[in-house]
Each structure stands twice: as C-alpha cells, then as structure tokens.
PDB file of C-alpha atoms in Angstrom:
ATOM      1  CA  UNK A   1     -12.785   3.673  43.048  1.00  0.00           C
ATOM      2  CA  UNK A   2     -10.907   3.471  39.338  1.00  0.00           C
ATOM      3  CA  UNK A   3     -12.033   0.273  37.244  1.00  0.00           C
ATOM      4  CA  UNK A   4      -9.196  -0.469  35.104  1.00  0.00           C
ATOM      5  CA  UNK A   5      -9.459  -2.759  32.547  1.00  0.00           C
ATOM      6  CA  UNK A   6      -7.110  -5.748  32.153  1.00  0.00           C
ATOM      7  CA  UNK A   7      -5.722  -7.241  29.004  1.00  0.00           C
ATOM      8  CA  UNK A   8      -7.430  -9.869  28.926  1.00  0.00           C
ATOM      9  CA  UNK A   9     -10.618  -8.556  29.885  1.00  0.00           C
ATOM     10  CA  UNK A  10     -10.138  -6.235  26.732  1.00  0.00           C
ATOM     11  CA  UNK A  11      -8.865  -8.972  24.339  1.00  0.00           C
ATOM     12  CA  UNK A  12     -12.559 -10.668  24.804  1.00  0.00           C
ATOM     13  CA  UNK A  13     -14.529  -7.488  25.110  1.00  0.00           C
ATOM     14  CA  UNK A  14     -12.592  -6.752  21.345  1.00  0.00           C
ATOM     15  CA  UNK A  15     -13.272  -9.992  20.059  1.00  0.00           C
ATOM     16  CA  UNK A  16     -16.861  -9.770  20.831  1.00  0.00           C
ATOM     17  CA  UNK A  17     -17.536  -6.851  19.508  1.00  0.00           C
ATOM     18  CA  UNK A  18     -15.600  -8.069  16.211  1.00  0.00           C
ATOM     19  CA  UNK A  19     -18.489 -11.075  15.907  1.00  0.00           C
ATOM     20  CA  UNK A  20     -21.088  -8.110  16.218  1.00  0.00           C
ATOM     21  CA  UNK A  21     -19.741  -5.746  13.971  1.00  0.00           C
ATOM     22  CA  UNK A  22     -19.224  -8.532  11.276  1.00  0.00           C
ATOM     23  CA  UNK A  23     -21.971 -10.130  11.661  1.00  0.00           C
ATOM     24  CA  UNK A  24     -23.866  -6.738  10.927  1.00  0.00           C
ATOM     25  CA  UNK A  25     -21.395  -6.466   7.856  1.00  0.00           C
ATOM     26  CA  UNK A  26     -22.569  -9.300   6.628  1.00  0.00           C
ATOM     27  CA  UNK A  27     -25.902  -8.519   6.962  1.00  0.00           C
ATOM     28  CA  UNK A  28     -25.397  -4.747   5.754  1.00  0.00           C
ATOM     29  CA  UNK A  29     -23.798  -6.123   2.088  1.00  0.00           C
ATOM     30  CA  UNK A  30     -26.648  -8.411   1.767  1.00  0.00           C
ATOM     31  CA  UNK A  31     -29.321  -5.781   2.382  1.00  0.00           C
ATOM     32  CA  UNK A  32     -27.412  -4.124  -0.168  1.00  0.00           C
ATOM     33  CA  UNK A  33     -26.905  -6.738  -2.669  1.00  0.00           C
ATOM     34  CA  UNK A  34     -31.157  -6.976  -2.434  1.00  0.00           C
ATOM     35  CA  UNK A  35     -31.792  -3.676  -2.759  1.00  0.00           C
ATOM     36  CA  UNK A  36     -29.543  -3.584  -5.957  1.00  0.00           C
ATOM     37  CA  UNK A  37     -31.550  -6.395  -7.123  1.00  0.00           C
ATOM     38  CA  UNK A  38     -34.889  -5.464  -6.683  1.00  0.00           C
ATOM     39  CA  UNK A  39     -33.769  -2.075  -8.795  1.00  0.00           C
ATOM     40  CA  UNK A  40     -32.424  -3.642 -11.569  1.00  0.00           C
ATOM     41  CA  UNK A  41     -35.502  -6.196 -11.646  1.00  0.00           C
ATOM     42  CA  UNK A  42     -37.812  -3.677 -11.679  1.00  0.00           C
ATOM     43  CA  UNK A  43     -36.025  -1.074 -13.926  1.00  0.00           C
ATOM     44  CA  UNK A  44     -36.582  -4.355 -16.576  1.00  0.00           C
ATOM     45  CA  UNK A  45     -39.778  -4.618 -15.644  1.00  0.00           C
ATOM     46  CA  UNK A  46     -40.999  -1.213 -16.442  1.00  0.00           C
ATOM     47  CA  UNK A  47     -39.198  -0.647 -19.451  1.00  0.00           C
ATOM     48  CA  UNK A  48     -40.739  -3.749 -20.761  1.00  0.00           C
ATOM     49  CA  UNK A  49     -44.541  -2.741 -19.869  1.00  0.00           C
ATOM     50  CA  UNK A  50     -44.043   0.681 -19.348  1.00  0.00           C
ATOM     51  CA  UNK A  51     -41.292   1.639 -21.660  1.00  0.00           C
ATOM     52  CA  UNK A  52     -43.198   1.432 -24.733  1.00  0.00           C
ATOM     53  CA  UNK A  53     -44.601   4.601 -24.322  1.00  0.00           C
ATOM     54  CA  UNK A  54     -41.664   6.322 -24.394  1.00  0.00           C
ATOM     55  CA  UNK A  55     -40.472   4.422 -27.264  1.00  0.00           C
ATOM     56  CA  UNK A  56     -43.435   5.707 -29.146  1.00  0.00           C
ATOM     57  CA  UNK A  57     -43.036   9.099 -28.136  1.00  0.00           C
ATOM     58  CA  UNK A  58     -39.377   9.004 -29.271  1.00  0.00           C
ATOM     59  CA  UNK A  59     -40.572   7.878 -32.629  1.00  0.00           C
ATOM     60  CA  UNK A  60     -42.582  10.455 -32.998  1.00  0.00           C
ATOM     61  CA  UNK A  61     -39.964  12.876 -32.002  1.00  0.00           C
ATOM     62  CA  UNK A  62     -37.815  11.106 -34.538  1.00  0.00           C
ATOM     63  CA  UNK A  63     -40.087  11.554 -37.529  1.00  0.00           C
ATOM     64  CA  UNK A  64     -40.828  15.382 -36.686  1.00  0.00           C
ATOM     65  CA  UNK A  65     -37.274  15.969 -36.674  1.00  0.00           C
ATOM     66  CA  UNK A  66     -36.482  14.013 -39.603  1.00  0.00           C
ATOM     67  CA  UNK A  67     -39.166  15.952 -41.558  1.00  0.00           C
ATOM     68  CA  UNK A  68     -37.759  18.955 -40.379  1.00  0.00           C
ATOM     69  CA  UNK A  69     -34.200  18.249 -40.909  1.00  0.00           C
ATOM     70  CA  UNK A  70     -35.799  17.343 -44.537  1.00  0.00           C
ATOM     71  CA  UNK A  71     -37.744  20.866 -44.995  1.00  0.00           C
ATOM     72  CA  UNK A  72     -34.525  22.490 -43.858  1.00  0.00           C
ATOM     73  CA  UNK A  73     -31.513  20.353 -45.477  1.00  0.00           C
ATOM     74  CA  UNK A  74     -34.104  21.549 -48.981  1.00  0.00           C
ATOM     75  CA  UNK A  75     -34.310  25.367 -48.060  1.00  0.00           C
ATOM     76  CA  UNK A  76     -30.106  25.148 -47.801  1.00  0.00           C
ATOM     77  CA  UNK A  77     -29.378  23.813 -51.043  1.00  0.00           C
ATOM     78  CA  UNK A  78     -31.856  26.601 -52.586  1.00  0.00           C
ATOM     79  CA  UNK A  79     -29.301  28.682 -51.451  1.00  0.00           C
ATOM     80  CA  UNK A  80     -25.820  27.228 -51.367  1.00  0.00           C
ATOM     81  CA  UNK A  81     -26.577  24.081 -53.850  1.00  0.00           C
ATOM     82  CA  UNK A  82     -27.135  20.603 -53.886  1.00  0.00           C
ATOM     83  CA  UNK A  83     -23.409  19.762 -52.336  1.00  0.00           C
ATOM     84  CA  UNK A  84     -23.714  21.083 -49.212  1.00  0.00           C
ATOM     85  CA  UNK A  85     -23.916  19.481 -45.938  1.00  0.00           C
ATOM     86  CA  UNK A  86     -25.283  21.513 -43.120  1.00  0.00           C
ATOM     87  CA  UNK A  87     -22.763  21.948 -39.959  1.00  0.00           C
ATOM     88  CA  UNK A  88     -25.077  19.823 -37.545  1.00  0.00           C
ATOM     89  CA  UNK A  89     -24.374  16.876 -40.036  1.00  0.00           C
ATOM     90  CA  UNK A  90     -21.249  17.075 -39.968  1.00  0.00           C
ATOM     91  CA  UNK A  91     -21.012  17.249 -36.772  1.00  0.00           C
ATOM     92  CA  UNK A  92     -23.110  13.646 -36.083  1.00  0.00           C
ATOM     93  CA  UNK A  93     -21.374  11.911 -38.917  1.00  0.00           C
ATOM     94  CA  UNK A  94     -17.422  12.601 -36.777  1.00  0.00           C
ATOM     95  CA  UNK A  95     -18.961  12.701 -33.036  1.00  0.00           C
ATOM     96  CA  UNK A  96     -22.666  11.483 -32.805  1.00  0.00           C
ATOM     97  CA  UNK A  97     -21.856   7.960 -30.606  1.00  0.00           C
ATOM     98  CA  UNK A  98     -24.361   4.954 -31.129  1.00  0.00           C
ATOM     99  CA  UNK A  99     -26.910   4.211 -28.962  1.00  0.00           C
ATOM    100  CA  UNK A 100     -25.787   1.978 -25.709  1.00  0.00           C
ATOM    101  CA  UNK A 101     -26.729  -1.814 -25.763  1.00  0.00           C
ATOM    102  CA  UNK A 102     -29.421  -2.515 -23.591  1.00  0.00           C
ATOM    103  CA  UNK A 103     -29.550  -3.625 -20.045  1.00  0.00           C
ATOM    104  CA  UNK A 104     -29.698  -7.788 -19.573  1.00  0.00           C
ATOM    105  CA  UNK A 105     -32.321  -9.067 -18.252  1.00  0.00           C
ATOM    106  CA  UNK A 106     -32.621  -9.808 -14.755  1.00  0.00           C
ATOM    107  CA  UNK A 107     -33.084 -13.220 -13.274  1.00  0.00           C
ATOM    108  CA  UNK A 108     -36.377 -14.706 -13.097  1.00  0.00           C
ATOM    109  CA  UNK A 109     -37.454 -14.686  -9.524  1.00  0.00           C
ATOM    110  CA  UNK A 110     -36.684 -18.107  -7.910  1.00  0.00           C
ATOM    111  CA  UNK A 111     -38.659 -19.873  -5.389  1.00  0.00           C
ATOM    112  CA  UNK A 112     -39.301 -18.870  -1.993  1.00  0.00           C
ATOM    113  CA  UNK A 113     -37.559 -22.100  -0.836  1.00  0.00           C
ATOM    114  CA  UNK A 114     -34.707 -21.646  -3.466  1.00  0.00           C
ATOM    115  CA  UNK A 115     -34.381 -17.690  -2.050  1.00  0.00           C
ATOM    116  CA  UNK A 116     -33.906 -18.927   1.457  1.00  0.00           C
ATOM    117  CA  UNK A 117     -31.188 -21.489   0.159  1.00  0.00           C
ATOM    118  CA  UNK A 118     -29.708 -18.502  -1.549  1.00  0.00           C
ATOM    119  CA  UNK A 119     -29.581 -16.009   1.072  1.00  0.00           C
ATOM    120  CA  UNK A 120     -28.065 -18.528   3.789  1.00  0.00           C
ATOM    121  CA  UNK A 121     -25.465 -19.853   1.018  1.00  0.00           C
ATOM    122  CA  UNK A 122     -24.616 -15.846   0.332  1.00  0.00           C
ATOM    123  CA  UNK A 123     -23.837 -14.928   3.923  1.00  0.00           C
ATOM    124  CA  UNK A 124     -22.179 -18.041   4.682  1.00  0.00           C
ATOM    125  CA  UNK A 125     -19.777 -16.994   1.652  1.00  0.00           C
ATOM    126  CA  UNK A 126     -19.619 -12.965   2.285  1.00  0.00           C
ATOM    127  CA  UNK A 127     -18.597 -14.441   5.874  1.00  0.00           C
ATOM    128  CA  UNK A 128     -15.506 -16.562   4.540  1.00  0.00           C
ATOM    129  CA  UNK A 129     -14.291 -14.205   1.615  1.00  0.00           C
ATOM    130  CA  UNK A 130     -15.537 -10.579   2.935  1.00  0.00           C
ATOM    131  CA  UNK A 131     -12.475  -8.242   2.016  1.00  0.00           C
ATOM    132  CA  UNK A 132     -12.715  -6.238   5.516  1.00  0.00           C
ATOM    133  CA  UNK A 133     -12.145  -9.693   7.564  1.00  0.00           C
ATOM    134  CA  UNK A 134      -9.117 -10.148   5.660  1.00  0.00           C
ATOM    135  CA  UNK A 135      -5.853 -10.038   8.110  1.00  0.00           C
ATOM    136  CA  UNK A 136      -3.329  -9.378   5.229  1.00  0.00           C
ATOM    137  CA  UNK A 137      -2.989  -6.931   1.782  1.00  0.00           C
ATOM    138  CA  UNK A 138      -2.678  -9.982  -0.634  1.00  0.00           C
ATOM    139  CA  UNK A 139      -5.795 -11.764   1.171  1.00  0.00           C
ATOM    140  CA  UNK A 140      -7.527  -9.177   0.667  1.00  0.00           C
ATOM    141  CA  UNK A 141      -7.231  -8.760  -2.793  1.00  0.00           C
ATOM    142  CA  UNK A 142      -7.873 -12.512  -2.990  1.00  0.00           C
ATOM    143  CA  UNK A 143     -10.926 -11.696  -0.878  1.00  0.00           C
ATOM    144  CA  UNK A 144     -11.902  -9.244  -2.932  1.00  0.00           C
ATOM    145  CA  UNK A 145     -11.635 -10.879  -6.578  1.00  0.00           C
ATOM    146  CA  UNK A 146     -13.589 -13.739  -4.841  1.00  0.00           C
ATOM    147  CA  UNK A 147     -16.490 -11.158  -3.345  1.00  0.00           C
ATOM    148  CA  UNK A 148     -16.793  -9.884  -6.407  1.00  0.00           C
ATOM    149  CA  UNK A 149     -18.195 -13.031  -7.839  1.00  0.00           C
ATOM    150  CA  UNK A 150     -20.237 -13.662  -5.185  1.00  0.00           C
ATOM    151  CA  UNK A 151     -22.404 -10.865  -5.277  1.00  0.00           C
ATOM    152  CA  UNK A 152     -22.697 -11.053  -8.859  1.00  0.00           C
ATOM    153  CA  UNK A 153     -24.072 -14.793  -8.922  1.00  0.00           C
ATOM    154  CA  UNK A 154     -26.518 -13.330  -5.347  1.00  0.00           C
ATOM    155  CA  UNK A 155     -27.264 -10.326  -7.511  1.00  0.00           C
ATOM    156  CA  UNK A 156     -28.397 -12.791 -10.642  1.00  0.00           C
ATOM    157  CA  UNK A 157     -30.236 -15.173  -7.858  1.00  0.00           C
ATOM    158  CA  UNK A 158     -27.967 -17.952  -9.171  1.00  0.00           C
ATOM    159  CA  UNK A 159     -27.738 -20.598  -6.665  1.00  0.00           C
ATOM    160  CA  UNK A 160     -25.928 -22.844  -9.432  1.00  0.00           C
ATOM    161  CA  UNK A 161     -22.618 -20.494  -9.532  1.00  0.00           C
ATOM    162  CA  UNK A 162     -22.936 -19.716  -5.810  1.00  0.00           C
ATOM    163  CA  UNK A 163     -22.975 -23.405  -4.976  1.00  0.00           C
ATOM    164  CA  UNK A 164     -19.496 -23.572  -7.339  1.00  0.00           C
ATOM    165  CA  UNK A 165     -17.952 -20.919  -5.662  1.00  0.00           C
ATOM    166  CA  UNK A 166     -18.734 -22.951  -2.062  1.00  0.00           C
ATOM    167  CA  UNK A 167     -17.186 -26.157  -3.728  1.00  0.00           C
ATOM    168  CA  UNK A 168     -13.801 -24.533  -4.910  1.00  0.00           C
ATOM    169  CA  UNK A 169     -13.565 -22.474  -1.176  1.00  0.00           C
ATOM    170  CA  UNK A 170     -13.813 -26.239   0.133  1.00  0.00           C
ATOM    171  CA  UNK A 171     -10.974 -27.394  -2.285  1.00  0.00           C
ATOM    172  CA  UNK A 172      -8.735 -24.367  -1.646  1.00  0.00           C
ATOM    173  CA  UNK A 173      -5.979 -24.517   0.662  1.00  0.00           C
ATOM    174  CA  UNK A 174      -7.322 -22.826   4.396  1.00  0.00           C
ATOM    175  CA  UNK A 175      -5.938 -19.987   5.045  1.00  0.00           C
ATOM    176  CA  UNK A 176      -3.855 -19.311   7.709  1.00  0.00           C
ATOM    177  CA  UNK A 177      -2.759 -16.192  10.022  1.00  0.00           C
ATOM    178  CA  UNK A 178       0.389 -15.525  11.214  1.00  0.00           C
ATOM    179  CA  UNK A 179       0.272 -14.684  14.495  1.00  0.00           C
ATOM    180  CA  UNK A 180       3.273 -16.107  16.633  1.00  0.00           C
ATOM    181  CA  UNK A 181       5.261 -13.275  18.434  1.00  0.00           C
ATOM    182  CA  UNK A 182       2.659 -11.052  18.720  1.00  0.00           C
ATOM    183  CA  UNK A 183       2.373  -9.701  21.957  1.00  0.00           C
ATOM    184  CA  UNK A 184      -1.485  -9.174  23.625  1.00  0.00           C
ATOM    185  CA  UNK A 185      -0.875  -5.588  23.319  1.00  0.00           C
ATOM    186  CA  UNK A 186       0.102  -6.004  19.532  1.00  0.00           C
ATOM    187  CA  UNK A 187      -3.246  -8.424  18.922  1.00  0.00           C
ATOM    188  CA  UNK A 188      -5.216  -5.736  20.814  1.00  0.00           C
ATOM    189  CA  UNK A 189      -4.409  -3.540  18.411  1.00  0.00           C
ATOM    190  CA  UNK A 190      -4.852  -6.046  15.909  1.00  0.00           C
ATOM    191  CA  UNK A 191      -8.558  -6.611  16.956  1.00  0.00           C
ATOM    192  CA  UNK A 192      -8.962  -2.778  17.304  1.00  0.00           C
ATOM    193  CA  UNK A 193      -7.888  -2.033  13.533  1.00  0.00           C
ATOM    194  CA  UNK A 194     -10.345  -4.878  12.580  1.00  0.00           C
ATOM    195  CA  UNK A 195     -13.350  -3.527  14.694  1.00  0.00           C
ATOM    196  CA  UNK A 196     -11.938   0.484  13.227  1.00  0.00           C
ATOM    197  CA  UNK A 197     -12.188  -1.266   9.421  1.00  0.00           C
ATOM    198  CA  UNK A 198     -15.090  -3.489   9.331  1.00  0.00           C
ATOM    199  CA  UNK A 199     -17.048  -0.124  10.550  1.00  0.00           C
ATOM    200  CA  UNK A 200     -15.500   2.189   8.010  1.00  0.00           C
ATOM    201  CA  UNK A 201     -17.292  -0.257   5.446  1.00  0.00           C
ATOM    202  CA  UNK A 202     -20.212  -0.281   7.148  1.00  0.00           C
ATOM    203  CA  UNK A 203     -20.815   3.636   7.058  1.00  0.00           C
ATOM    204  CA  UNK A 204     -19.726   3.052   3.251  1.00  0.00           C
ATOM    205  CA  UNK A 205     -22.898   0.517   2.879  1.00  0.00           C
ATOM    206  CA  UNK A 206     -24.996   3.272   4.627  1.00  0.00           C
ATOM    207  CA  UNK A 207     -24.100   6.087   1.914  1.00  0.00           C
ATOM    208  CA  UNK A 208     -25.073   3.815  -0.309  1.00  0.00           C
ATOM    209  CA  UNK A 209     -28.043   2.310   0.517  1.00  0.00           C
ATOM    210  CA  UNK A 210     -29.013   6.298   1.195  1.00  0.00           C
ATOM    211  CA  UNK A 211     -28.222   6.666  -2.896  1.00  0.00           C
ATOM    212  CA  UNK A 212     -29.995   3.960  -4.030  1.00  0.00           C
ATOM    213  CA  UNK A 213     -33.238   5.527  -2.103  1.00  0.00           C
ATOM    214  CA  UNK A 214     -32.687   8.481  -4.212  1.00  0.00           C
ATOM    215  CA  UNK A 215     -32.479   6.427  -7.319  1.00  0.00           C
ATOM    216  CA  UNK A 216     -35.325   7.806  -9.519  1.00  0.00           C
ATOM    217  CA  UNK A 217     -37.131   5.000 -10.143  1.00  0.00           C
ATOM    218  CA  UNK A 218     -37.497   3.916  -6.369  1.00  0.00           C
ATOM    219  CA  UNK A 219     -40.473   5.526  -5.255  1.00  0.00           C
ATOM    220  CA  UNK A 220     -42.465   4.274  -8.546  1.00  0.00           C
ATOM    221  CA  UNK A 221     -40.737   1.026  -7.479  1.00  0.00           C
ATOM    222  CA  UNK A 222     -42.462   1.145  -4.040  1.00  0.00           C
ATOM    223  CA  UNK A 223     -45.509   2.232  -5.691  1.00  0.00           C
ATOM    224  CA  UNK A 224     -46.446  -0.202  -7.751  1.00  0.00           C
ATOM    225  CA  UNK A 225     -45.570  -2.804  -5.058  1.00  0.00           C
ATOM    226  CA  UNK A 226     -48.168  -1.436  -2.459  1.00  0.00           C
ATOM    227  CA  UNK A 227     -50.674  -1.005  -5.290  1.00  0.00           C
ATOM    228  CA  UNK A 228     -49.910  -5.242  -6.059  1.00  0.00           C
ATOM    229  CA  UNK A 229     -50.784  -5.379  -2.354  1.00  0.00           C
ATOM    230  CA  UNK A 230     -54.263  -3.702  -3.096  1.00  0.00           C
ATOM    231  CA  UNK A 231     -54.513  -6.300  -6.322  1.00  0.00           C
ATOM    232  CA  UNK A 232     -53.940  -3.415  -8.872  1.00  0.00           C
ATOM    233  CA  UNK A 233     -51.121  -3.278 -11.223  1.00  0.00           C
ATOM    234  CA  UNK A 234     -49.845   0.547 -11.790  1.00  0.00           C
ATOM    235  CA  UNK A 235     -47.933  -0.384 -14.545  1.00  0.00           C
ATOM    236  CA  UNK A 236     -50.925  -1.777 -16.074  1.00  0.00           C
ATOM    237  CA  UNK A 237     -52.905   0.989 -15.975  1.00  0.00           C
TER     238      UNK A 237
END
C-alpha cells in the first residue's frame, strides 16, 4: 500500500523541521562566535607573556642587520663615493609599508553569571535578526546590518551594547510578512526554500569552524588550557 503525503501533513512536517534547523543555526553561529573569541583572547594573551621573546629576537635581528647594512653602505661609498644610495634603500624609502597597528585588546572575561546572561541575550537576538530567517531581500539586509552588530558586542562579551540592541528591536516597528494569496503549495515551497537556506549556512559555519581548528595558534591554545587544568601555566614556563 502507497502512503502519500497530504498537504497539510507536509506543511507541519516543513515547519517542524524549520524550528530544528534554526534552532541548530542559532546554536551553530554562537559556537562560532565563541570559538572566534576564545582565539582572539588568547592570541592577546600570548603575545603579551609570550610575545616578548620574539620581540627580543627581532631586535636582535634588527641590530645585526643594521650593523651590516652599516659595514656594507661603508664598503659602497669606498667605491662609488659618499652620494650613493644602495638599490635596497631605495627601494624601502618608495615601497617599504609601516608596520600594522596592533590588535585591540580583547574583553576582560566577565562573570560566569554575566556569561550566562550573555549567551541567552545573544541567541535570543541571532533568533530575531538572523539573516537566513529573513522572508524578504531588503529584510535581509536589515537583518544582516543588525547581525553584524550583534556578534561584534557577543564577540567583545559586552552585555551593555547587546542589552541596547534588545531595547531598540523592542522600539522598532514588528515586522510583518506578506503572505495573503499564497496558495499551500506556494508556502510549501516557501518553507522548503527556508529549510534549503538556513542549511546552506549551516554547512558554511561547518567550513569554518573546520578553519579556525587549523588556525596556528589553536593547538598551543588547547595546550596551555589542559596544562591550567594540571595547575601549570605553559606560557609561564
């Protein structure tokens, strides 16, 4: 016997599976957001304890390459006089860029209490203003703009500016979907595009989260925080 299914058995079967795929969305981009995070925290972290090193070591570099640009800049004006400039000085004065700024500094690491609040006001936002649970090309930009700022106040642990963005979504006008005329054949389709879209982003959030476990400062990263767990400090060390 052939079980076919109805339209309104599939309208329900779509729009539960729409609450589970967002709801992993949701989750997904704030796995994300924390693993972004914890990067940059720690990247700070070790250039501020660890980094030091390397600053020394560059100095050094520095001075035996400044004494050697010195021994050689002499040797050249033996032999073509006291005017000339050597090609590899010329070449840094026109193209040599200077050095980037450097990074800010991450957030200092709230409460546990406060990072609760934080996490529950972030998904409770992503859920509202996520740009793949947008129904329209202009709310989704909105969306988007507005998603934007949210996961830079998460990513800065800023429950302040997350709190303002929840105050002016309250004072905006609610959105509103048009969906009079549609036909249920038309909204499953609807529903289908939404369930095809919010899992598109989801396999984006995967790649990602793959890159960011390549990121070269990950495994010291998960390192030092086993070794914290064993009451030594790596960077310490």
């Amino acid at each position: 016997m052939t079980w076919y299914e109805t339209i309104d058995e599939k309208l329900a079967r779509l729009r539960a599976e729409i609450t589970q795929v967002q709801d992993e969305l949701i989750e997904a981009e704030a796995e994300l957001a924390d693993q972004k995070a914890d990067i940059a925290a720690f990247e700070y972290e070790y250039n501020a304890r660890a980094g030091y090193l390397l600053e020394q070591l560059a100095a050094l570099e520095e001075e035996v390459k400044h004494y050697l640009d010195q021994i050689k800049l002499l040797r050249n004006r033996r032999i073509f006089g006291t005017d000339h400039v050597p090609v590899e000085e010329q070449y840094r004065r026109v193209w040599q860029q200077p050095p980037p700024p450097p990074p800010p500094k991450p957030a200092e690491p709230p409460s546990a209490a406060t990072e609760a609040q934080i996490k529950k006001l972030y998904r409770q936002l992503a859920r509202r203003f996520h740009p793949d649970l947008a129904t329209g090309d202009a709310e989704r930009a909105r969306r988007t703009e507005m998603m934007a700022a949210i996961n830079d106040a998460y990513a800065a642990r800023s429950m302040t500016e997350l709190m303002a963005i929840a105050r002016r979504a309250e004072s905006a006008t609610p959105e509103t979907t048009a969906v009079g005329g549609q036909t249920a054949e038309e909204m499953a389709q609807v529903l289908e595009a939404e369930v095809r879209r919010c899992r598109r982003r989801l396999h984006a959030i995967d790649l990602e989260m793959t890159n960011l476990h390549q990121h070269h400062l990950v495994e010291l990263m998960l390192e030092v925080k086993f070794a914290r767990k064993r009451k030594r400090d790596i960077l310490g060390e």
